[in-house]
Coordinates of C-alpha atoms in Angstrom, one line a residue:
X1 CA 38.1 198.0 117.5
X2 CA 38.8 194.8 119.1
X3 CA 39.6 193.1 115.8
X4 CA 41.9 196.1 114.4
X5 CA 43.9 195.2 117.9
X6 CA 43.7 191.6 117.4
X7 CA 44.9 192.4 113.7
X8 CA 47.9 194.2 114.8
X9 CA 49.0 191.8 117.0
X10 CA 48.6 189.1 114.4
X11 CA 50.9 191.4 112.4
X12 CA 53.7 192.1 114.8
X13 CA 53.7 188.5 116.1
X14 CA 54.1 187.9 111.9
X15 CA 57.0 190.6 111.9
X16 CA 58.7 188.8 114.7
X17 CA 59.2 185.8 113.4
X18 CA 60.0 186.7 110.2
X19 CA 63.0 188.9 111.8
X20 CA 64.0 186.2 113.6
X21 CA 63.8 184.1 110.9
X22 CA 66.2 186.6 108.7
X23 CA 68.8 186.7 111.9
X24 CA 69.3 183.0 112.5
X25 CA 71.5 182.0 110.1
X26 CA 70.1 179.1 107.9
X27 CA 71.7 175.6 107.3
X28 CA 72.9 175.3 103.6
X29 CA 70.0 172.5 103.3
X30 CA 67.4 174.9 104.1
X31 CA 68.5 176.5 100.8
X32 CA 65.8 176.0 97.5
X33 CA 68.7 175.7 95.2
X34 CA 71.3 173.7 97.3
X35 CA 71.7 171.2 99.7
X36 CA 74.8 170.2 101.3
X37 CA 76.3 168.7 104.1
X38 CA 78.8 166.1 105.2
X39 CA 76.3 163.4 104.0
X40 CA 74.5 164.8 101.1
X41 CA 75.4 167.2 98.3
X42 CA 72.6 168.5 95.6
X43 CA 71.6 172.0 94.0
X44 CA 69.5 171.3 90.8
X45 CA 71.0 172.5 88.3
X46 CA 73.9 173.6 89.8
X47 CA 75.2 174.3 93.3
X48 CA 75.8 178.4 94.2
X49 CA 78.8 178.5 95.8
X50 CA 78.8 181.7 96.2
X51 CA 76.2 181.0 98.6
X52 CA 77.8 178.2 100.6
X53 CA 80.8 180.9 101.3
X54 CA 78.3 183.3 102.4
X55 CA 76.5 180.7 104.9
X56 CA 79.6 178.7 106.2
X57 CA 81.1 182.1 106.8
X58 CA 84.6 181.3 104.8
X59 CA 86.6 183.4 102.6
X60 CA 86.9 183.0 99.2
X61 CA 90.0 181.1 97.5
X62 CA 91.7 184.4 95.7
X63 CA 93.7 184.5 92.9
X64 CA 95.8 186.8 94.6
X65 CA 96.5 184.5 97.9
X66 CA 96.8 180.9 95.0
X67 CA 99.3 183.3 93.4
X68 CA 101.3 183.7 96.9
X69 CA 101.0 179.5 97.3
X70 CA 102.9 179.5 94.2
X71 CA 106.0 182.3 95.2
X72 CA 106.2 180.8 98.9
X73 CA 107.0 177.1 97.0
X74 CA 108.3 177.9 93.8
X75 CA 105.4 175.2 92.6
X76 CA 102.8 174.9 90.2
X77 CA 99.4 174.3 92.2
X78 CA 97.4 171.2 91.4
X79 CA 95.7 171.7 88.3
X80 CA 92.1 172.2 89.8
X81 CA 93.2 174.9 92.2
X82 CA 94.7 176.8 89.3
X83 CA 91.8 176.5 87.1
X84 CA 89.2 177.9 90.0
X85 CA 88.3 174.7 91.6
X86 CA 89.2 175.9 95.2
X87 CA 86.3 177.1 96.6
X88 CA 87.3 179.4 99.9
X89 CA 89.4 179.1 103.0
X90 CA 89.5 179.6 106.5
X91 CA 93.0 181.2 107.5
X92 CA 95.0 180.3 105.0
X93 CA 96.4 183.9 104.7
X94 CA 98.0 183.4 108.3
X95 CA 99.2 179.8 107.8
X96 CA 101.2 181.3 105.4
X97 CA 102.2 184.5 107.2
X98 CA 103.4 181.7 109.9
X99 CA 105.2 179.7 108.1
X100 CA 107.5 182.3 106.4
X101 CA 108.0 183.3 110.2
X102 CA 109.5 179.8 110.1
X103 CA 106.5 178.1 111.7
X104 CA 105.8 174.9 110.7
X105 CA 102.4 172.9 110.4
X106 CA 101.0 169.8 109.7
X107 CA 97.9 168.3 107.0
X108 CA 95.4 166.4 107.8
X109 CA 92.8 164.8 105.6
X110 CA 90.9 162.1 105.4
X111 CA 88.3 159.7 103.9
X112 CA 85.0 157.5 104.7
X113 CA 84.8 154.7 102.7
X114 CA 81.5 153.1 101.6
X115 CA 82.8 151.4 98.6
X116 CA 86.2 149.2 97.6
X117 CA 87.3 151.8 95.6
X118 CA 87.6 155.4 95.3
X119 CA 86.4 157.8 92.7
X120 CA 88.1 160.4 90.5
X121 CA 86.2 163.3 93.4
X122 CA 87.7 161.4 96.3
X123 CA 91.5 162.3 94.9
X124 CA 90.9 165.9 94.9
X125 CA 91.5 166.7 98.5
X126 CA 94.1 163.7 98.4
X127 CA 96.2 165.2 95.6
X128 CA 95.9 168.7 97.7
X129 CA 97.0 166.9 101.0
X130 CA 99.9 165.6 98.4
X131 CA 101.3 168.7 96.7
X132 CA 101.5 170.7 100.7
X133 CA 103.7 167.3 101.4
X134 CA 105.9 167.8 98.4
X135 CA 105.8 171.8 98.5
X136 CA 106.5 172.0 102.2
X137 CA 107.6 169.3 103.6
X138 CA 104.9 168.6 105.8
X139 CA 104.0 165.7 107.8
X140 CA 100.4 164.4 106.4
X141 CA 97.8 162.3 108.8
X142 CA 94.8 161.0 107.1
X143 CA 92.3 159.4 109.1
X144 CA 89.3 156.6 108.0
X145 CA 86.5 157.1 109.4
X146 CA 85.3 153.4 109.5
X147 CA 83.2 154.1 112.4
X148 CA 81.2 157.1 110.7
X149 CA 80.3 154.3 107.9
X150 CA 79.1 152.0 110.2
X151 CA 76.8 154.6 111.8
X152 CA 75.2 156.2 108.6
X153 CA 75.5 153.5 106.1
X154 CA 73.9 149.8 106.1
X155 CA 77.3 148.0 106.7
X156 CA 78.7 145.8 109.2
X157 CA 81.8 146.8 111.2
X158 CA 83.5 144.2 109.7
X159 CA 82.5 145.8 106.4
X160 CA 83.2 149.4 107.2
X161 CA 87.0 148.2 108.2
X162 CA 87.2 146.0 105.6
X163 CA 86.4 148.7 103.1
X164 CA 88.8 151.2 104.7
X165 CA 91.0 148.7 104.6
X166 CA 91.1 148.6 100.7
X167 CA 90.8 152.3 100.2
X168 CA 93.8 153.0 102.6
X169 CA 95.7 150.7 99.5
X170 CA 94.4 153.4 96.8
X171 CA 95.7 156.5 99.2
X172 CA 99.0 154.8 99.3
X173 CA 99.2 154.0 95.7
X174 CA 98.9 158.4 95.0
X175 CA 102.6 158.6 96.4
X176 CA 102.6 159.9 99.8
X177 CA 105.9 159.6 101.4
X178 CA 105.7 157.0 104.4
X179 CA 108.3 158.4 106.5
X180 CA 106.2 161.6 106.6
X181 CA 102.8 160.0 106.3
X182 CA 100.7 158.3 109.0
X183 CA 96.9 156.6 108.0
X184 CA 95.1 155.1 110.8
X185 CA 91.1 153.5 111.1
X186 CA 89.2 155.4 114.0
X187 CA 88.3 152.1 115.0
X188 CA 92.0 150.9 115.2
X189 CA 93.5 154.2 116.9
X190 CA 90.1 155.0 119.2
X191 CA 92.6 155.0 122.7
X192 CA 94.7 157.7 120.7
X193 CA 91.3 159.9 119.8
X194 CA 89.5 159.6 123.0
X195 CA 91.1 161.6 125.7
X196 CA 91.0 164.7 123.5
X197 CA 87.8 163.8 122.0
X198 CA 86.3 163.7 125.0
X199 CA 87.6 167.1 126.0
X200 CA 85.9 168.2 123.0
X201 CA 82.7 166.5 123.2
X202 CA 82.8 168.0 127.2
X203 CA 82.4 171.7 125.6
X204 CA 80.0 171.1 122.4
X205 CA 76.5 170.7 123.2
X206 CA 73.9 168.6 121.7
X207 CA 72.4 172.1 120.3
X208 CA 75.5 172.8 118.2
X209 CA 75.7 169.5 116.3
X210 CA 72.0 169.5 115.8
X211 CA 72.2 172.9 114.0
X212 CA 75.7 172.5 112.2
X213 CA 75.3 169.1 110.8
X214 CA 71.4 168.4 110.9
X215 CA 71.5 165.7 113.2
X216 CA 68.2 165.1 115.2
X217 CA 66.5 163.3 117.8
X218 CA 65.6 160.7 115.7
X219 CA 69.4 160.0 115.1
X220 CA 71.3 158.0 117.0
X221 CA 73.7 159.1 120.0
X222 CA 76.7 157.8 117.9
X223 CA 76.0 159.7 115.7
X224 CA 75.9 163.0 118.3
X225 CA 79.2 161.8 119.6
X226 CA 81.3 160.8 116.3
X227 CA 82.0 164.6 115.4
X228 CA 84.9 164.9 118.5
X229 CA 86.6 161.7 116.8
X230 CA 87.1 163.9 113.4
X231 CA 87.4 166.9 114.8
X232 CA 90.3 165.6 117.4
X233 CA 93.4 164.4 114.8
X234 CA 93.0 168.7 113.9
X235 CA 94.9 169.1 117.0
X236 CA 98.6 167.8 117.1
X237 CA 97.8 166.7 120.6
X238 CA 95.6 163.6 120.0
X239 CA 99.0 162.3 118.6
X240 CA 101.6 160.2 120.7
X241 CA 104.8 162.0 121.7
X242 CA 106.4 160.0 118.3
X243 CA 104.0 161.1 116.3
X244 CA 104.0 164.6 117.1
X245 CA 107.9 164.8 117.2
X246 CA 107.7 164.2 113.0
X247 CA 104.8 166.6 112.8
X248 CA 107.3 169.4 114.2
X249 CA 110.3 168.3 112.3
X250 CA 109.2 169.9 109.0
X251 CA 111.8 171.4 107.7
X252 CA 110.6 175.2 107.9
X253 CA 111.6 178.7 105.5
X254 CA 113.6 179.9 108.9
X255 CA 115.1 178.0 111.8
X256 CA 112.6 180.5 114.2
X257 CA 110.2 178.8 117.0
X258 CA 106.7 178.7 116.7
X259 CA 105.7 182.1 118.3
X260 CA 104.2 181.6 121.5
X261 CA 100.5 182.9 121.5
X262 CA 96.9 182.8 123.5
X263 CA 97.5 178.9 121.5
X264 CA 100.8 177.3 122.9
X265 CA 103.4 176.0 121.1
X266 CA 101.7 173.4 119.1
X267 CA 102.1 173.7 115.6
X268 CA 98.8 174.6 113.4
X269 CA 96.7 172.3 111.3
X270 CA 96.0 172.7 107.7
X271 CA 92.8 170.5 106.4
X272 CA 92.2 170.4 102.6
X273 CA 88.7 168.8 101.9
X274 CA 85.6 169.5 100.3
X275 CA 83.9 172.5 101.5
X276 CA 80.9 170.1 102.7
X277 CA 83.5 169.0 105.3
X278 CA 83.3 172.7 106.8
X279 CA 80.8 172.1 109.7
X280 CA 82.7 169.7 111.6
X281 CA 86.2 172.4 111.5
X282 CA 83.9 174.8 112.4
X283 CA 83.0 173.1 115.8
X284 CA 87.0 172.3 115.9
X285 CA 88.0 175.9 115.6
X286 CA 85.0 176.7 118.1
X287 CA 86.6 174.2 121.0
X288 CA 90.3 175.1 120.1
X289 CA 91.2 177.2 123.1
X290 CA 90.0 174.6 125.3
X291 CA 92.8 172.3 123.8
X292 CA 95.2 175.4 124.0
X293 CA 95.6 174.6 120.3
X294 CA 95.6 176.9 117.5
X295 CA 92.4 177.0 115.3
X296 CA 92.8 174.3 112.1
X297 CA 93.2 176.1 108.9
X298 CA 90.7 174.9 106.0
X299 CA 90.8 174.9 102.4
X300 CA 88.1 174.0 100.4
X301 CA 87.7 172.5 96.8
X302 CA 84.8 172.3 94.7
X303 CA 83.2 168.9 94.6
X304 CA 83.3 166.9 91.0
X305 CA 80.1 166.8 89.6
X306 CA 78.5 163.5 88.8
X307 CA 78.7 162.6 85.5
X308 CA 74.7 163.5 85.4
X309 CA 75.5 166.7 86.3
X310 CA 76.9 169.7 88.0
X311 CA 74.1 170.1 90.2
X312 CA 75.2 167.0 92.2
X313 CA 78.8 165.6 93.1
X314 CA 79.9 161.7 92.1
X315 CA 79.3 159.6 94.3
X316 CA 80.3 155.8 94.9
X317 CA 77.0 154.8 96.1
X318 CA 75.8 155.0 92.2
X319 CA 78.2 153.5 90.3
X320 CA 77.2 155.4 86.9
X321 CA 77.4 158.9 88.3
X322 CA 81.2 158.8 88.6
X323 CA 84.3 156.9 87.4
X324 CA 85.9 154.6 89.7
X325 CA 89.6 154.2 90.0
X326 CA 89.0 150.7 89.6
X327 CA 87.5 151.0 85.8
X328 CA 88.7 149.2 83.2
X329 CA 89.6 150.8 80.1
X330 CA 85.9 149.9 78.3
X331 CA 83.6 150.9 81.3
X332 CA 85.3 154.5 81.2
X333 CA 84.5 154.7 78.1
X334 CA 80.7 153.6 78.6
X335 CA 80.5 155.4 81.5
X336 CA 81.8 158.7 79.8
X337 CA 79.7 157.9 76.1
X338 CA 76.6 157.2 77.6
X339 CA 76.2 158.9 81.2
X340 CA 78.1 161.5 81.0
X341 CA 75.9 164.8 80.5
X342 CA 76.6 166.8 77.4
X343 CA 77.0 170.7 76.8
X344 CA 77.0 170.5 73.2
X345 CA 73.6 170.6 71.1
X346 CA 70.9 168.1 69.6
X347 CA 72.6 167.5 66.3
X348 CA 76.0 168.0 64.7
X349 CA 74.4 170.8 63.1
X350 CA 73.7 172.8 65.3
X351 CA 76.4 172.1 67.0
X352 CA 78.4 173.9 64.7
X353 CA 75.7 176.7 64.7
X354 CA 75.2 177.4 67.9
X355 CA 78.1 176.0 69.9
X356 CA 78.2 173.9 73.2
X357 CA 77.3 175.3 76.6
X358 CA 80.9 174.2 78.2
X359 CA 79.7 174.8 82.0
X360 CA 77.3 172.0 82.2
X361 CA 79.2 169.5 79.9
X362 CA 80.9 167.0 82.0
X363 CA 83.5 165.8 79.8
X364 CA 85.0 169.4 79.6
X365 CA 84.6 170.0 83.0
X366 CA 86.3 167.0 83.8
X367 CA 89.4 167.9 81.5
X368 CA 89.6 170.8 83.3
X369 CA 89.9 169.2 87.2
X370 CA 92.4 166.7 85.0
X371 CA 94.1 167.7 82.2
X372 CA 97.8 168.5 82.9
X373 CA 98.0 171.3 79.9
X374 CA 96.8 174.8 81.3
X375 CA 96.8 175.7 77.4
X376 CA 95.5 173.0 75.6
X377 CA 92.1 173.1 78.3
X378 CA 91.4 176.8 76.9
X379 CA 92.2 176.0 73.9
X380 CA 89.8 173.4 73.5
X381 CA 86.8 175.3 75.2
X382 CA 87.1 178.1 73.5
X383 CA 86.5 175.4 70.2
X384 CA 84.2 173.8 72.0
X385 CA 81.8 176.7 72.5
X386 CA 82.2 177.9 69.4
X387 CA 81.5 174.7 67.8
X388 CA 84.5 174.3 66.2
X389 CA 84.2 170.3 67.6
X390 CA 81.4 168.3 68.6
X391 CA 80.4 166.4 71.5
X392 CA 81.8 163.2 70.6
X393 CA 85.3 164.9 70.2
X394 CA 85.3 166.3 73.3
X395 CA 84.6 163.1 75.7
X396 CA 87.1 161.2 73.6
X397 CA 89.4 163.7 74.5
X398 CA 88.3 163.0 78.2
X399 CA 88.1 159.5 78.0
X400 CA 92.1 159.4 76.8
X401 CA 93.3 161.9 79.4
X402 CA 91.3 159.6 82.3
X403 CA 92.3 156.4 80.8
X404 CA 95.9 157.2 81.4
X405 CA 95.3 158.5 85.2
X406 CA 93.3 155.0 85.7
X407 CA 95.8 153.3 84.2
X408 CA 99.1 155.1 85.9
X409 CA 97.1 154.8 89.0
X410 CA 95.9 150.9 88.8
X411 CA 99.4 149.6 87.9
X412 CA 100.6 151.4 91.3
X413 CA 97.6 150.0 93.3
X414 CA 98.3 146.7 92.2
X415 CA 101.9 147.1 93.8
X416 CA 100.5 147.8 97.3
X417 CA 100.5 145.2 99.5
X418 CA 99.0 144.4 103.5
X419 CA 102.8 145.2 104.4
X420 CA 102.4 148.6 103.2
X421 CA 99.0 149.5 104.7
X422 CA 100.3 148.3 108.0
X423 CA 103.3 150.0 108.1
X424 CA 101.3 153.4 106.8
X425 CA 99.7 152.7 109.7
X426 CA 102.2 152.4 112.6
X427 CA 102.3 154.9 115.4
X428 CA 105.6 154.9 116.3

């Protein structure tokens, strides 16, 4: 009798935690299949996001609400949002709903630089933050996060500024307007940040960054505190009065007020990033209403796979899993001939046979983040898979449409000068 009872309660204390194991809802990195967060992306084979809008709580990036982006411009999207490379949003429904009210808004993006250039991944949120300048007029801020890279990589601060330094040059060189366009270094602007960072830091508790970003007691406390510096520029706020007068001078679809709400007057925030970005907005739009701010507005993109892979994203730290914008005509080409991971079968062949597998070849999906002809990518993955063309074909293909972006993209870089950075970054 006693060990029936001591049975049962083995079995109910096993019930409990398993039901309240099933009710807390898991970090992404607790996933088999996927791990991701701000400072570490992998999935295997290939990363479910499906699953990351599920457990991040976003909505997904319709066709129905991309088509609407399109009639409220009159503008092609990018061509990665129109070929399913957005992932999901948060709000992006009501941005929109404001801003044909006549409401206006502002973008902010940003970037941590651990290397002296950027790679082809970094320019998708960049070229997003670009076309909501040109579509809507919008003022853009993108902040370096020099200090982040100090904290989690092995750099000095000199290093960490230094190579934001030099990335700020390859944001400049994509064309953003500098009359509508301020870029600042945390560590240059930290008198700006703090007084609303440390409102925000006042109301999120050591619990909430533990479970949204993974931090732990084995990190350090600058890395507990640097979440308020990103999360802050997501509130028009944090900006001097000079800075927010441009951020409300977009010129809106009606000369109509921002509507007065539960949020102020202060106009919303839209943040285009990578959807591993998520869990610091998500502490942001927790700590809004103690700003009196509207919540930020978040769209996602898709990361670009590594050229090893689509289960993990490029990354600058190995310098064969992605293509610099720095690389020279002949190291594309290496990189793409002999790195990047191929779709397309053993031997010509079967090639022909069998066809190529086009979602895990990384020279088609790259043509399809790139390529500027919607046409011309469906035509030649429709060929592809039916093995109409071989492997070979295909990343020659991608090696000519990546050598002109590097090389559009280096002769503008090579233009940019200290002048410009500094004047990208004056707050005035």
């Amino acid at each position: 009798m006693e060990w029936r009872r001591s049975s049962a309660l083995v079995l109910f204390a096993l019930v409990f935690v398993a039901h309240l194991r099933i009710r807390r809802a898991p970090l992404l990195s607790e996933s088999i299949s996927s791990e991701v967060s701000p400072w570490k992306v992998s999935g295997g084979s290939t990363i479910d996001y499906d699953r990351i809008i599920s457990q991040f709580g976003c909505k997904e990036l319709s066709p129905p609400l991309l088509k609407r982006m399109e009639e409220v411009t009159k503008l092609k999207l990018p061509p990665f949002l129109r070929r399913g490379f957005g992932v999901s949003h948060r709000d992006l429904d009501k941005l929109l709903d404001q801003y044909e009210k006549g409401s206006n808004f502002y973008v902010y993006t940003g970037r941590g630089a651990s290397s002296q250039s950027m790679h082809l991944g970094h320019l998708l949120p960049f070229l997003l933050t670009k076309w909501f300048q040109e579509a809507f007029n919008a003022f853009v801020v993108i902040q370096l996060t020099d200090d982040e890279k100090y904290l989690w990589k092995d750099l000095s601060l000199p290093q960490a500024q230094s190579l934001a330094w030099e990335n700020i040059k390859d944001i400049i060189a994509l064309g953003f307007d500098p009359e509508r366009t301020v870029i600042f270094r945390n560590t240059d602007q930290i008198a700006t940040l703090y007084p609303n960072a440390l409102r925000i830091q006042k109301h999120i508790t050591l619990n909430q960054v533990s479970a949204t970003l993974g931090l732990n007691g084995s990190d350090s406390i600058g890395k507990f505190a640097f979440p308020a510096l990103q999360i802050a520029p997501a509130f028009a706020s944090t900006f001097p009065a000079s800075i927010q007068k441009k951020i409300s001078s977009m010129e809106s679809s009606k000369e109509l007020p921002f509507p007065l709400s539960k949020a102020g007057s202060l106009p919303l925030c839209l943040v285009p990033c990578a959807v591993d970005q998520d869990p610091f907005f998500r502490l942001a739009r927790d700590v809004a209403h103690v700003l009196d701010a509207p919540k930020p507005v978040l769209l996602h993109t898709r990361f670009l796979p590594s050229l090893r892979g689509i289960g993990t994203k490029a990354s600058s730290s190995e310098n064969n899993s992605c293509i610099l914008l720095s690389d020279s005509p002949a190291t594309l080409k290496t990189k793409m001939n002999k790195y990047a991971f191929s779709g397309g079968q053993a031997t010509a062949k079967l090639q022909r046979e069998l066809g190529a597998e086009t979602s895990v070849d990384i020279a088609y999906q790259y043509l399809r983040y790139f390529h500027p002809n919607d046409t011309k990518v469906k035509i030649l993955g429709e060929q592809y898979k039916n093995g109409e063309i071989l492997s070979g074909q295909i990343k020659q293909e991608a090696i000519r449409v990546l050598s002109d972006i590097l090389s559009d993209f280096q002769s503008k870089r090579a233009r940019v000068s200290d002048q410009d950075v500094i004047k990208f970054m004056r707050f005035e």
